[in-house]
DNA sequence: GTCTATATTGCGATAGAC
DNA sequence: GTCTATCGCAATATAGAC
């Protein structure tokens, strides 16, 4: 580790406050003056840590989609039948969107604020991510373990729910993270008419 | 009718082009110069038709939530058991979000761009709208016709899916509007473990 | 690294001629 | 109603002193 200090660096503070403001007001509506004020700096000083406002947005979005893809791959290695793999992937899917709600929300809402080439890269990665889910759904259907109406639209359904969660979930709220994950995973398996959908999920809660 | 002409008025053209641009690039990132250019006007001329940029956003959002509430009330008058009412409300819910996708999308994404008091009004109406759905879900559960895990979160689930649809649905796409509505309604009834969920929906497709 | 300027740009909105 | 021209302002970004 290069910086073993417990103090967050100024650069880190800028990213965090920017994330908070981008989440709250949107990227376009957030001014660098507001970011600077939140950190306790003047606007000019920001430029010792960022190249531009767009660069700051990129920093905030960071490797969030890479992190998500990585965790999805881990989940895919779960042992068990295709439903167990799907359940693990959905667990990861929901958990990630709730745990890192603000970043995820910004990553979705401000996709169009990204420069075209960066946006293209992210879109491709999102597409690969969704394709994994869709393939699992198709496999489950072909194995006779799920009633698939349209794998693409089921995928949309699961993506929509997670995206929505990223807009409201707070760890200190009515539901714990684990409860949330269990509930939405049940929703998904129910939607696919998986046998013993609820029990499949509850069994994993040990 | 005051204006029985088939030509769209300049004011109407401005609203339509603004909606297209707000949908595409977001409200903050859209300039009035772009709107004017899209209509074939110069910036100054816009002000013969609008009071301000915020006023234009208000015009675009218009009474979309009122329209939605009105249609929901019609659906509620559907004869039949609580599941039939719920099915009708969800049908209306999905259909509306797909048919008026751009307006709905703007109404959601740009809620925070609205002045506080206007935003409060809209939020209250949305809340009432969602409460209707939630109550139907609770009723269905208490009647033993549905397996309700958490009525609020089921409602979130249905709201999330419709919101997502508003971001991608195109009438000329792979699915027809009716197919889309039928599919998502099945998703919802499946999620609630309603008996013969698919058949409930198919029966209505006459 | 911080700050106080300031340059530069482009925005929403207005004035006034036609 | 349209236009051209411009005002006033706030934004991003930079320069240079400390």
PDB file of C-alpha atoms in Angstrom, chain A residues 1-9 12 15:
ATOM      1  CA  UNK A   1       0.000   0.000   0.000  1.00  0.00           C
ATOM      2  CA  UNK A   2       1.399   3.360  -0.964  1.00  0.00           C
ATOM      3  CA  UNK A   3      -0.686   5.466   1.453  1.00  0.00           C
ATOM      4  CA  UNK A   4      -1.325   3.552   4.645  1.00  0.00           C
ATOM      5  CA  UNK A   5      -2.767   6.647   6.304  1.00  0.00           C
ATOM      6  CA  UNK A   6      -6.272   6.574   7.713  1.00  0.00           C
ATOM      7  CA  UNK A   7      -6.883  10.152   6.567  1.00  0.00           C
ATOM      8  CA  UNK A   8      -8.646  10.346   3.273  1.00  0.00           C
ATOM      9  CA  UNK A   9      -6.632  12.244   0.732  1.00  0.00           C
ATOM     10  CA  UNK A  12     -10.480  11.084  -2.355  1.00  0.00           C
ATOM     11  CA  UNK A  15     -14.434  12.201  -5.396  1.00  0.00           C
TER      12      UNK A  15
END
